[in-house]
Amino acid sequence: MQEIRSELPGHTIIKCDSRQWSDEQLIDFVKDADIIALTNRRLSAAVINSALRLQLIAVAFAGIDHIDRDAANKRNISVKNAAGYANTAVSELVFGLMISLARHIPDNNRRIREQGITNTGIELKNKVLGIVGYGAIGAEVARLAKAFQMTTIIYDRKSQVTLDDLFSQSDFVTLHVPLTNETKGMVNLRLLSQMKKSAYLINCARGPILVSSDLKKALEQDMIAGAALDVFDVEPPLSANYSLWEVSNLIATPHIGFNTREALVAKGQLTIRNIKEFLSSRL
């Protein structure tokens, strides 16, 4: 907060931890706001429309699917995100999860503590990596894959490669599309059933892109070798009886893709820059 106040002198800045707040509580808090800055908390049309002076929603996050864009657009409220702040952090986590899957690192960690026999893994070299979505993070994943001497298959809007081809040919599939009406539920049992039995799925994008019940079925029935998820159909923390905890060939992390010291610094800097640029444009 001290840094924000020093960067934005002459402005009144009020902070709250709204993660457990209802919309009604948030409506009362933002009613006089000219600018709302937030991370990944849902911002509904009701909250947006209650802030009659609102001009800017500054999202300290890459994705903006939790913002009601229709409500903002109807009132010409600008929405700015911290684009690119976590490209390196997320891309590196993808490879951390990929290696963890390939070498059974969590399982072997458990086995050595129980005096068990090691689980033999595979190498990334010469494997086929399917990248679904080729924005900045997808491109960075492809660059890192080259260093591991992997072959990449890319799927995006301009690609001639079909999702069916990518899923059937890849040894690893990693998801990097934004969450939209078109991408919600795009990875379902039909696609998962086309993967090699030896293949792995990684999702560090958005949870609802993947139908979790279909993934559970694919893992339980050994349609694929395993999966690693940093995102889920609901935002962590997850309940102790979350359905995917019943499967063993899954590595899960609590949405940590963005959570490095370097990325958090970059996120703050980008958010402040977006606010300052917006204020300057209004002079």
PDB file of C-alpha atoms in Angstrom:
ATOM      1  CA  MET A   1       0.000   0.000   0.000  1.00  0.00           C
ATOM      2  CA  GLN A   2       2.853   2.370   0.785  1.00  0.00           C
ATOM      3  CA  GLU A   3       4.248   1.919  -2.723  1.00  0.00           C
ATOM      4  CA  ILE A   4       0.829   2.493  -4.303  1.00  0.00           C
ATOM      5  CA  ARG A   5       0.275   5.682  -2.313  1.00  0.00           C
ATOM      6  CA  SER A   6       3.730   6.979  -3.236  1.00  0.00           C
ATOM      7  CA  GLU A   7       3.097   6.247  -6.924  1.00  0.00           C
ATOM      8  CA  LEU A   8      -0.370   7.838  -6.875  1.00  0.00           C
ATOM      9  CA  PRO A   9      -0.080  10.961  -4.699  1.00  0.00           C
ATOM     10  CA  GLY A  10      -3.157  13.112  -4.253  1.00  0.00           C
ATOM     11  CA  HIS A  11      -5.590  10.225  -4.562  1.00  0.00           C
ATOM     12  CA  THR A  12      -7.585   8.533  -1.817  1.00  0.00           C
ATOM     13  CA  ILE A  13      -6.787   4.814  -1.721  1.00  0.00           C
ATOM     14  CA  ILE A  14      -8.845   2.413   0.396  1.00  0.00           C
ATOM     15  CA  LYS A  15      -7.919  -1.254   0.713  1.00  0.00           C
ATOM     16  CA  CYS A  16     -10.024  -4.233   1.687  1.00  0.00           C
ATOM     17  CA  ASP A  17      -9.698  -8.014   1.684  1.00  0.00           C
ATOM     18  CA  SER A  18     -12.896  -8.894  -0.143  1.00  0.00           C
ATOM     19  CA  ARG A  19     -12.285 -12.596  -0.759  1.00  0.00           C
ATOM     20  CA  GLN A  20     -14.955 -13.610   1.754  1.00  0.00           C
ATOM     21  CA  TRP A  21     -17.243 -10.662   1.101  1.00  0.00           C
ATOM     22  CA  SER A  22     -20.683 -10.955  -0.432  1.00  0.00           C
ATOM     23  CA  ASP A  23     -21.662  -8.759  -3.366  1.00  0.00           C
ATOM     24  CA  GLU A  24     -23.794  -6.718  -0.971  1.00  0.00           C
ATOM     25  CA  GLN A  25     -20.748  -5.892   1.167  1.00  0.00           C
ATOM     26  CA  LEU A  26     -18.676  -5.047  -1.885  1.00  0.00           C
ATOM     27  CA  ILE A  27     -21.418  -2.837  -3.317  1.00  0.00           C
ATOM     28  CA  ASP A  28     -21.316  -0.680  -0.199  1.00  0.00           C
ATOM     29  CA  PHE A  29     -17.514  -0.509  -0.331  1.00  0.00           C
ATOM     30  CA  VAL A  30     -17.151   0.580  -3.985  1.00  0.00           C
ATOM     31  CA  LYS A  31     -20.159   2.888  -4.300  1.00  0.00           C
ATOM     32  CA  ASP A  32     -17.989   6.052  -4.458  1.00  0.00           C
ATOM     33  CA  ALA A  33     -15.022   4.558  -6.326  1.00  0.00           C
ATOM     34  CA  ASP A  34     -13.615   6.070  -9.513  1.00  0.00           C
ATOM     35  CA  ILE A  35     -11.231   3.129  -9.940  1.00  0.00           C
ATOM     36  CA  ILE A  36     -11.471  -0.448  -8.696  1.00  0.00           C
ATOM     37  CA  ALA A  37      -8.250  -2.460  -8.510  1.00  0.00           C
ATOM     38  CA  LEU A  38      -8.514  -6.195  -7.854  1.00  0.00           C
ATOM     39  CA  THR A  39      -6.917  -9.536  -8.640  1.00  0.00           C
ATOM     40  CA  ASN A  40      -9.099 -12.548  -9.423  1.00  0.00           C
ATOM     41  CA  ARG A  41     -12.190 -11.900  -7.310  1.00  0.00           C
ATOM     42  CA  ARG A  42     -15.420 -12.046  -9.316  1.00  0.00           C
ATOM     43  CA  LEU A  43     -16.779  -8.597 -10.139  1.00  0.00           C
ATOM     44  CA  SER A  44     -20.451  -8.884 -11.014  1.00  0.00           C
ATOM     45  CA  ALA A  45     -22.718  -6.563 -12.962  1.00  0.00           C
ATOM     46  CA  ALA A  46     -24.466  -5.629  -9.713  1.00  0.00           C
ATOM     47  CA  VAL A  47     -21.211  -4.433  -8.153  1.00  0.00           C
ATOM     48  CA  ILE A  48     -20.104  -2.596 -11.286  1.00  0.00           C
ATOM     49  CA  ASN A  49     -23.450  -0.856 -11.709  1.00  0.00           C
ATOM     50  CA  SER A  50     -23.521   0.227  -8.070  1.00  0.00           C
ATOM     51  CA  ALA A  51     -20.340   2.281  -8.518  1.00  0.00           C
ATOM     52  CA  LEU A  52     -21.834   5.270 -10.304  1.00  0.00           C
ATOM     53  CA  ARG A  53     -18.510   7.115 -10.603  1.00  0.00           C
ATOM     54  CA  LEU A  54     -16.531   4.105 -11.807  1.00  0.00           C
ATOM     55  CA  GLN A  55     -14.258   4.764 -14.795  1.00  0.00           C
ATOM     56  CA  LEU A  56     -11.570   2.070 -14.621  1.00  0.00           C
ATOM     57  CA  ILE A  57     -11.322  -1.542 -13.478  1.00  0.00           C
ATOM     58  CA  ALA A  58      -7.610  -2.263 -13.025  1.00  0.00           C
ATOM     59  CA  VAL A  59      -7.134  -6.020 -12.909  1.00  0.00           C
ATOM     60  CA  ALA A  60      -3.881  -7.103 -11.242  1.00  0.00           C
ATOM     61  CA  PHE A  61      -4.105 -10.406 -13.066  1.00  0.00           C
ATOM     62  CA  ALA A  62      -3.697 -11.676 -16.626  1.00  0.00           C
ATOM     63  CA  GLY A  63      -7.181 -13.129 -17.115  1.00  0.00           C
ATOM     64  CA  ILE A  64     -10.298 -10.974 -16.997  1.00  0.00           C
ATOM     65  CA  ASP A  65     -12.946 -13.688 -17.306  1.00  0.00           C
ATOM     66  CA  HIS A  66     -14.049 -12.935 -13.726  1.00  0.00           C
ATOM     67  CA  ILE A  67     -15.121  -9.410 -14.704  1.00  0.00           C
ATOM     68  CA  ASP A  68     -18.602  -8.831 -16.135  1.00  0.00           C
ATOM     69  CA  ARG A  69     -17.369  -7.230 -19.351  1.00  0.00           C
ATOM     70  CA  ASP A  70     -20.865  -6.607 -20.692  1.00  0.00           C
ATOM     71  CA  ALA A  71     -21.729  -4.455 -17.685  1.00  0.00           C
ATOM     72  CA  ALA A  72     -18.452  -2.538 -17.989  1.00  0.00           C
ATOM     73  CA  ASN A  73     -18.816  -2.034 -21.741  1.00  0.00           C
ATOM     74  CA  LYS A  74     -22.379  -0.742 -21.446  1.00  0.00           C
ATOM     75  CA  ARG A  75     -21.095   2.091 -19.254  1.00  0.00           C
ATOM     76  CA  ASN A  76     -17.854   2.632 -21.198  1.00  0.00           C
ATOM     77  CA  ILE A  77     -15.823   1.587 -18.169  1.00  0.00           C
ATOM     78  CA  SER A  78     -12.261   0.738 -19.158  1.00  0.00           C
ATOM     79  CA  VAL A  79     -10.898  -2.672 -18.107  1.00  0.00           C
ATOM     80  CA  LYS A  80      -7.101  -3.030 -18.022  1.00  0.00           C
ATOM     81  CA  ASN A  81      -5.216  -6.171 -17.034  1.00  0.00           C
ATOM     82  CA  ALA A  82      -1.613  -6.924 -16.081  1.00  0.00           C
ATOM     83  CA  ALA A  83      -0.908  -8.682 -19.357  1.00  0.00           C
ATOM     84  CA  GLY A  84       2.296 -10.685 -19.482  1.00  0.00           C
ATOM     85  CA  TYR A  85       3.349 -10.369 -15.854  1.00  0.00           C
ATOM     86  CA  ALA A  86       3.411 -14.140 -15.247  1.00  0.00           C
ATOM     87  CA  ASN A  87       4.479 -15.479 -18.649  1.00  0.00           C
ATOM     88  CA  THR A  88       7.775 -16.829 -17.336  1.00  0.00           C
ATOM     89  CA  ALA A  89       6.310 -18.051 -14.041  1.00  0.00           C
ATOM     90  CA  VAL A  90       3.507 -20.043 -15.675  1.00  0.00           C
ATOM     91  CA  SER A  91       5.717 -21.435 -18.444  1.00  0.00           C
ATOM     92  CA  GLU A  92       8.298 -22.665 -15.959  1.00  0.00           C
ATOM     93  CA  LEU A  93       5.593 -24.294 -13.840  1.00  0.00           C
ATOM     94  CA  VAL A  94       4.340 -26.148 -16.924  1.00  0.00           C
ATOM     95  CA  PHE A  95       7.748 -27.748 -17.291  1.00  0.00           C
ATOM     96  CA  GLY A  96       8.016 -28.389 -13.572  1.00  0.00           C
ATOM     97  CA  LEU A  97       4.740 -30.292 -13.737  1.00  0.00           C
ATOM     98  CA  MET A  98       5.733 -32.003 -16.971  1.00  0.00           C
ATOM     99  CA  ILE A  99       8.957 -33.317 -15.465  1.00  0.00           C
ATOM    100  CA  SER A 100       7.111 -34.281 -12.277  1.00  0.00           C
ATOM    101  CA  LEU A 101       4.727 -36.369 -14.374  1.00  0.00           C
ATOM    102  CA  ALA A 102       7.427 -37.839 -16.582  1.00  0.00           C
ATOM    103  CA  ARG A 103       9.676 -38.839 -13.674  1.00  0.00           C
ATOM    104  CA  HIS A 104       6.910 -39.582 -11.134  1.00  0.00           C
ATOM    105  CA  ILE A 105       8.531 -37.184  -8.673  1.00  0.00           C
ATOM    106  CA  PRO A 106       5.662 -36.963  -6.122  1.00  0.00           C
ATOM    107  CA  ASP A 107       5.190 -40.736  -6.210  1.00  0.00           C
ATOM    108  CA  ASN A 108       8.911 -41.439  -5.877  1.00  0.00           C
ATOM    109  CA  ASN A 109       9.120 -38.959  -2.996  1.00  0.00           C
ATOM    110  CA  ARG A 110       6.464 -41.012  -1.209  1.00  0.00           C
ATOM    111  CA  ARG A 111       8.113 -44.322  -2.113  1.00  0.00           C
ATOM    112  CA  ILE A 112      11.544 -43.446  -0.722  1.00  0.00           C
ATOM    113  CA  ARG A 113       9.942 -42.485   2.606  1.00  0.00           C
ATOM    114  CA  GLU A 114       8.159 -45.853   2.672  1.00  0.00           C
ATOM    115  CA  GLN A 115      11.222 -47.859   1.560  1.00  0.00           C
ATOM    116  CA  GLY A 116       9.418 -48.609  -1.696  1.00  0.00           C
ATOM    117  CA  ILE A 117      10.678 -49.471  -5.169  1.00  0.00           C
ATOM    118  CA  THR A 118      11.258 -46.549  -7.537  1.00  0.00           C
ATOM    119  CA  ASN A 119       8.855 -45.847 -10.382  1.00  0.00           C
ATOM    120  CA  THR A 120      10.626 -45.679 -13.775  1.00  0.00           C
ATOM    121  CA  GLY A 121      10.009 -42.518 -15.769  1.00  0.00           C
ATOM    122  CA  ILE A 122      10.475 -41.176 -19.281  1.00  0.00           C
ATOM    123  CA  GLU A 123      12.547 -38.381 -20.844  1.00  0.00           C
ATOM    124  CA  LEU A 124      11.154 -35.260 -22.483  1.00  0.00           C
ATOM    125  CA  LYS A 125      13.686 -35.397 -25.318  1.00  0.00           C
ATOM    126  CA  ASN A 126      12.108 -36.392 -28.661  1.00  0.00           C
ATOM    127  CA  LYS A 127       8.604 -36.396 -27.167  1.00  0.00           C
ATOM    128  CA  VAL A 128       5.714 -34.560 -28.854  1.00  0.00           C
ATOM    129  CA  LEU A 129       4.278 -31.600 -26.934  1.00  0.00           C
ATOM    130  CA  GLY A 130       0.837 -30.368 -27.988  1.00  0.00           C
ATOM    131  CA  ILE A 131       0.260 -26.714 -27.098  1.00  0.00           C
ATOM    132  CA  VAL A 132      -3.391 -25.637 -27.135  1.00  0.00           C
ATOM    133  CA  GLY A 133      -3.365 -21.850 -27.465  1.00  0.00           C
ATOM    134  CA  TYR A 134      -0.437 -19.858 -28.811  1.00  0.00           C
ATOM    135  CA  GLY A 135      -0.504 -16.558 -26.999  1.00  0.00           C
ATOM    136  CA  ALA A 136       2.466 -15.229 -25.051  1.00  0.00           C
ATOM    137  CA  ILE A 137       2.552 -18.139 -22.584  1.00  0.00           C
ATOM    138  CA  GLY A 138       2.002 -20.768 -25.254  1.00  0.00           C
ATOM    139  CA  ALA A 139       4.853 -19.263 -27.271  1.00  0.00           C
ATOM    140  CA  GLU A 140       7.147 -19.262 -24.223  1.00  0.00           C
ATOM    141  CA  VAL A 141       6.297 -22.916 -23.542  1.00  0.00           C
ATOM    142  CA  ALA A 142       7.210 -23.711 -27.154  1.00  0.00           C
ATOM    143  CA  ARG A 143      10.537 -21.901 -26.738  1.00  0.00           C
ATOM    144  CA  LEU A 144      11.376 -23.901 -23.619  1.00  0.00           C
ATOM    145  CA  ALA A 145      10.305 -27.123 -25.349  1.00  0.00           C
ATOM    146  CA  LYS A 146      12.901 -26.487 -28.027  1.00  0.00           C
ATOM    147  CA  ALA A 147      15.616 -26.480 -25.356  1.00  0.00           C
ATOM    148  CA  PHE A 148      14.403 -29.920 -24.245  1.00  0.00           C
ATOM    149  CA  GLN A 149      14.553 -31.111 -27.883  1.00  0.00           C
ATOM    150  CA  MET A 150      10.827 -31.776 -27.973  1.00  0.00           C
ATOM    151  CA  THR A 151       8.663 -31.650 -31.093  1.00  0.00           C
ATOM    152  CA  THR A 152       5.766 -29.202 -30.769  1.00  0.00           C
ATOM    153  CA  ILE A 153       2.296 -29.238 -32.294  1.00  0.00           C
ATOM    154  CA  ILE A 154       0.444 -25.928 -32.041  1.00  0.00           C
ATOM    155  CA  TYR A 155      -3.300 -25.357 -32.031  1.00  0.00           C
ATOM    156  CA  ASP A 156      -4.778 -21.870 -32.228  1.00  0.00           C
ATOM    157  CA  ARG A 157      -7.342 -19.976 -34.292  1.00  0.00           C
ATOM    158  CA  LYS A 158      -4.975 -19.682 -37.266  1.00  0.00           C
ATOM    159  CA  SER A 159      -3.655 -23.224 -37.097  1.00  0.00           C
ATOM    160  CA  GLN A 160      -4.415 -25.875 -39.681  1.00  0.00           C
ATOM    161  CA  VAL A 161      -3.881 -28.513 -36.997  1.00  0.00           C
ATOM    162  CA  THR A 162      -7.130 -29.797 -35.493  1.00  0.00           C
ATOM    163  CA  LEU A 163      -7.637 -30.479 -31.800  1.00  0.00           C
ATOM    164  CA  ASP A 164      -8.261 -34.118 -32.677  1.00  0.00           C
ATOM    165  CA  ASP A 165      -4.874 -34.338 -34.410  1.00  0.00           C
ATOM    166  CA  LEU A 166      -3.081 -32.630 -31.537  1.00  0.00           C
ATOM    167  CA  PHE A 167      -4.607 -34.799 -28.820  1.00  0.00           C
ATOM    168  CA  SER A 168      -4.038 -38.047 -30.704  1.00  0.00           C
ATOM    169  CA  GLN A 169      -0.409 -37.337 -31.659  1.00  0.00           C
ATOM    170  CA  SER A 170       0.985 -35.717 -28.498  1.00  0.00           C
ATOM    171  CA  ASP A 171       2.868 -37.299 -25.611  1.00  0.00           C
ATOM    172  CA  PHE A 172       2.074 -34.246 -23.485  1.00  0.00           C
ATOM    173  CA  VAL A 173      -0.786 -31.774 -23.975  1.00  0.00           C
ATOM    174  CA  THR A 174      -0.681 -28.388 -22.251  1.00  0.00           C
ATOM    175  CA  LEU A 175      -3.594 -25.918 -22.255  1.00  0.00           C
ATOM    176  CA  HIS A 176      -3.056 -22.176 -22.762  1.00  0.00           C
ATOM    177  CA  VAL A 177      -6.311 -20.722 -24.081  1.00  0.00           C
ATOM    178  CA  PRO A 178      -8.328 -18.028 -22.272  1.00  0.00           C
ATOM    179  CA  LEU A 179     -11.669 -18.923 -20.747  1.00  0.00           C
ATOM    180  CA  THR A 180     -14.454 -17.849 -23.107  1.00  0.00           C
ATOM    181  CA  ASN A 181     -17.858 -19.182 -24.071  1.00  0.00           C
ATOM    182  CA  GLU A 182     -16.119 -21.049 -26.887  1.00  0.00           C
ATOM    183  CA  THR A 183     -13.371 -22.618 -24.766  1.00  0.00           C
ATOM    184  CA  LYS A 184     -15.434 -23.533 -21.701  1.00  0.00           C
ATOM    185  CA  GLY A 185     -15.573 -27.329 -21.591  1.00  0.00           C
ATOM    186  CA  MET A 186     -13.606 -27.681 -24.833  1.00  0.00           C
ATOM    187  CA  VAL A 187     -11.453 -30.492 -23.406  1.00  0.00           C
ATOM    188  CA  ASN A 188     -13.922 -33.291 -22.810  1.00  0.00           C
ATOM    189  CA  LEU A 189     -14.052 -37.071 -22.800  1.00  0.00           C
ATOM    190  CA  ARG A 190     -14.156 -37.228 -26.593  1.00  0.00           C
ATOM    191  CA  LEU A 191     -10.776 -35.488 -26.848  1.00  0.00           C
ATOM    192  CA  LEU A 192      -9.277 -37.230 -23.829  1.00  0.00           C
ATOM    193  CA  SER A 193     -10.199 -40.633 -25.252  1.00  0.00           C
ATOM    194  CA  GLN A 194      -8.139 -39.850 -28.349  1.00  0.00           C
ATOM    195  CA  MET A 195      -4.921 -39.384 -26.370  1.00  0.00           C
ATOM    196  CA  LYS A 196      -2.263 -42.057 -26.178  1.00  0.00           C
ATOM    197  CA  LYS A 197      -2.535 -44.244 -23.085  1.00  0.00           C
ATOM    198  CA  SER A 198       1.017 -43.114 -22.282  1.00  0.00           C
ATOM    199  CA  ALA A 199       0.193 -39.398 -22.642  1.00  0.00           C
ATOM    200  CA  TYR A 200      -0.175 -36.689 -20.000  1.00  0.00           C
ATOM    201  CA  LEU A 201      -2.396 -33.599 -19.748  1.00  0.00           C
ATOM    202  CA  ILE A 202      -1.367 -30.321 -18.082  1.00  0.00           C
ATOM    203  CA  ASN A 203      -3.674 -27.379 -17.351  1.00  0.00           C
ATOM    204  CA  CYS A 204      -2.210 -24.116 -16.063  1.00  0.00           C
ATOM    205  CA  ALA A 205      -4.727 -21.935 -17.921  1.00  0.00           C
ATOM    206  CA  ARG A 206      -8.295 -21.887 -16.580  1.00  0.00           C
ATOM    207  CA  GLY A 207     -10.075 -24.743 -14.844  1.00  0.00           C
ATOM    208  CA  PRO A 208     -13.422 -24.706 -16.693  1.00  0.00           C
ATOM    209  CA  ILE A 209     -11.660 -25.241 -20.045  1.00  0.00           C
ATOM    210  CA  LEU A 210     -11.463 -28.868 -18.938  1.00  0.00           C
ATOM    211  CA  VAL A 211     -14.494 -30.956 -17.965  1.00  0.00           C
ATOM    212  CA  SER A 212     -13.238 -32.260 -14.614  1.00  0.00           C
ATOM    213  CA  SER A 213     -15.682 -35.164 -14.447  1.00  0.00           C
ATOM    214  CA  ASP A 214     -14.448 -36.333 -17.857  1.00  0.00           C
ATOM    215  CA  LEU A 215     -10.832 -36.064 -16.714  1.00  0.00           C
ATOM    216  CA  LYS A 216     -11.657 -38.120 -13.635  1.00  0.00           C
ATOM    217  CA  LYS A 217     -13.163 -40.824 -15.820  1.00  0.00           C
ATOM    218  CA  ALA A 218     -10.161 -40.777 -18.181  1.00  0.00           C
ATOM    219  CA  LEU A 219      -7.754 -41.157 -15.254  1.00  0.00           C
ATOM    220  CA  GLU A 220      -9.782 -43.841 -13.488  1.00  0.00           C
ATOM    221  CA  GLN A 221     -10.089 -45.884 -16.672  1.00  0.00           C
ATOM    222  CA  ASP A 222      -6.400 -45.416 -17.601  1.00  0.00           C
ATOM    223  CA  MET A 223      -7.267 -43.703 -20.867  1.00  0.00           C
ATOM    224  CA  ILE A 224      -4.234 -41.488 -20.214  1.00  0.00           C
ATOM    225  CA  ALA A 225      -1.164 -41.935 -18.023  1.00  0.00           C
ATOM    226  CA  GLY A 226      -1.795 -38.933 -15.793  1.00  0.00           C
ATOM    227  CA  ALA A 227      -2.536 -35.239 -15.467  1.00  0.00           C
ATOM    228  CA  ALA A 228      -1.265 -32.158 -13.663  1.00  0.00           C
ATOM    229  CA  LEU A 229      -3.585 -29.297 -12.746  1.00  0.00           C
ATOM    230  CA  ASP A 230      -2.818 -25.863 -11.346  1.00  0.00           C
ATOM    231  CA  VAL A 231      -6.378 -24.661 -11.999  1.00  0.00           C
ATOM    232  CA  PHE A 232      -9.776 -26.191 -11.290  1.00  0.00           C
ATOM    233  CA  ASP A 233     -13.472 -25.709 -12.012  1.00  0.00           C
ATOM    234  CA  VAL A 234     -13.606 -23.809  -8.711  1.00  0.00           C
ATOM    235  CA  GLU A 235     -10.882 -21.601  -7.283  1.00  0.00           C
ATOM    236  CA  PRO A 236      -8.747 -23.121  -4.476  1.00  0.00           C
ATOM    237  CA  PRO A 237      -8.901 -23.785  -1.589  1.00  0.00           C
ATOM    238  CA  LEU A 238     -10.746 -26.984  -2.495  1.00  0.00           C
ATOM    239  CA  SER A 239     -12.705 -29.194  -0.128  1.00  0.00           C
ATOM    240  CA  ALA A 240     -11.202 -32.362   1.326  1.00  0.00           C
ATOM    241  CA  ASN A 241     -13.736 -34.438  -0.615  1.00  0.00           C
ATOM    242  CA  TYR A 242     -13.151 -32.765  -3.997  1.00  0.00           C
ATOM    243  CA  SER A 243     -13.943 -35.388  -6.640  1.00  0.00           C
ATOM    244  CA  LEU A 244     -10.513 -35.490  -8.291  1.00  0.00           C
ATOM    245  CA  TRP A 245      -8.796 -36.420  -5.017  1.00  0.00           C
ATOM    246  CA  GLU A 246     -10.119 -39.941  -5.568  1.00  0.00           C
ATOM    247  CA  VAL A 247      -7.676 -40.568  -8.441  1.00  0.00           C
ATOM    248  CA  SER A 248      -4.014 -41.369  -7.847  1.00  0.00           C
ATOM    249  CA  ASN A 249      -2.417 -40.406 -11.175  1.00  0.00           C
ATOM    250  CA  LEU A 250      -2.967 -36.681 -10.687  1.00  0.00           C
ATOM    251  CA  ILE A 251      -0.586 -33.930  -9.572  1.00  0.00           C
ATOM    252  CA  ALA A 252      -2.349 -30.840  -8.223  1.00  0.00           C
ATOM    253  CA  THR A 253      -1.093 -27.411  -7.171  1.00  0.00           C
ATOM    254  CA  PRO A 254      -3.285 -24.613  -5.713  1.00  0.00           C
ATOM    255  CA  HIS A 255      -3.168 -22.106  -8.594  1.00  0.00           C
ATOM    256  CA  ILE A 256       0.469 -21.134  -8.071  1.00  0.00           C
ATOM    257  CA  GLY A 257       1.353 -20.521 -11.721  1.00  0.00           C
ATOM    258  CA  PHE A 258       1.570 -16.751 -11.230  1.00  0.00           C
ATOM    259  CA  ASN A 259       2.985 -16.922  -7.718  1.00  0.00           C
ATOM    260  CA  THR A 260       6.677 -16.085  -7.928  1.00  0.00           C
ATOM    261  CA  ARG A 261       8.383 -13.099  -6.329  1.00  0.00           C
ATOM    262  CA  GLU A 262       9.367 -11.744  -9.718  1.00  0.00           C
ATOM    263  CA  ALA A 263       5.871 -12.080 -11.183  1.00  0.00           C
ATOM    264  CA  LEU A 264       4.204 -10.443  -8.180  1.00  0.00           C
ATOM    265  CA  VAL A 265       6.525  -7.439  -8.462  1.00  0.00           C
ATOM    266  CA  ALA A 266       5.796  -7.195 -12.187  1.00  0.00           C
ATOM    267  CA  LYS A 267       2.050  -7.479 -11.522  1.00  0.00           C
ATOM    268  CA  GLY A 268       2.105  -4.547  -9.122  1.00  0.00           C
ATOM    269  CA  GLN A 269       4.191  -2.423 -11.473  1.00  0.00           C
ATOM    270  CA  LEU A 270       1.931  -3.117 -14.454  1.00  0.00           C
ATOM    271  CA  THR A 271      -1.224  -2.382 -12.463  1.00  0.00           C
ATOM    272  CA  ILE A 272       0.124   0.929 -11.188  1.00  0.00           C
ATOM    273  CA  ARG A 273       1.275   1.818 -14.710  1.00  0.00           C
ATOM    274  CA  ASN A 274      -2.195   1.075 -16.093  1.00  0.00           C
ATOM    275  CA  ILE A 275      -3.788   3.315 -13.462  1.00  0.00           C
ATOM    276  CA  LYS A 276      -1.295   6.155 -14.052  1.00  0.00           C
ATOM    277  CA  GLU A 277      -1.743   5.974 -17.826  1.00  0.00           C
ATOM    278  CA  PHE A 278      -5.505   6.071 -17.411  1.00  0.00           C
ATOM    279  CA  LEU A 279      -5.340   9.076 -15.089  1.00  0.00           C
ATOM    280  CA  SER A 280      -2.988  10.884 -17.480  1.00  0.00           C
ATOM    281  CA  SER A 281      -5.400  10.306 -20.355  1.00  0.00           C
ATOM    282  CA  ARG A 282      -8.126  12.076 -18.374  1.00  0.00           C
ATOM    283  CA  LEU A 283      -6.117  15.277 -17.841  1.00  0.00           C
TER     284      LEU A 283
END
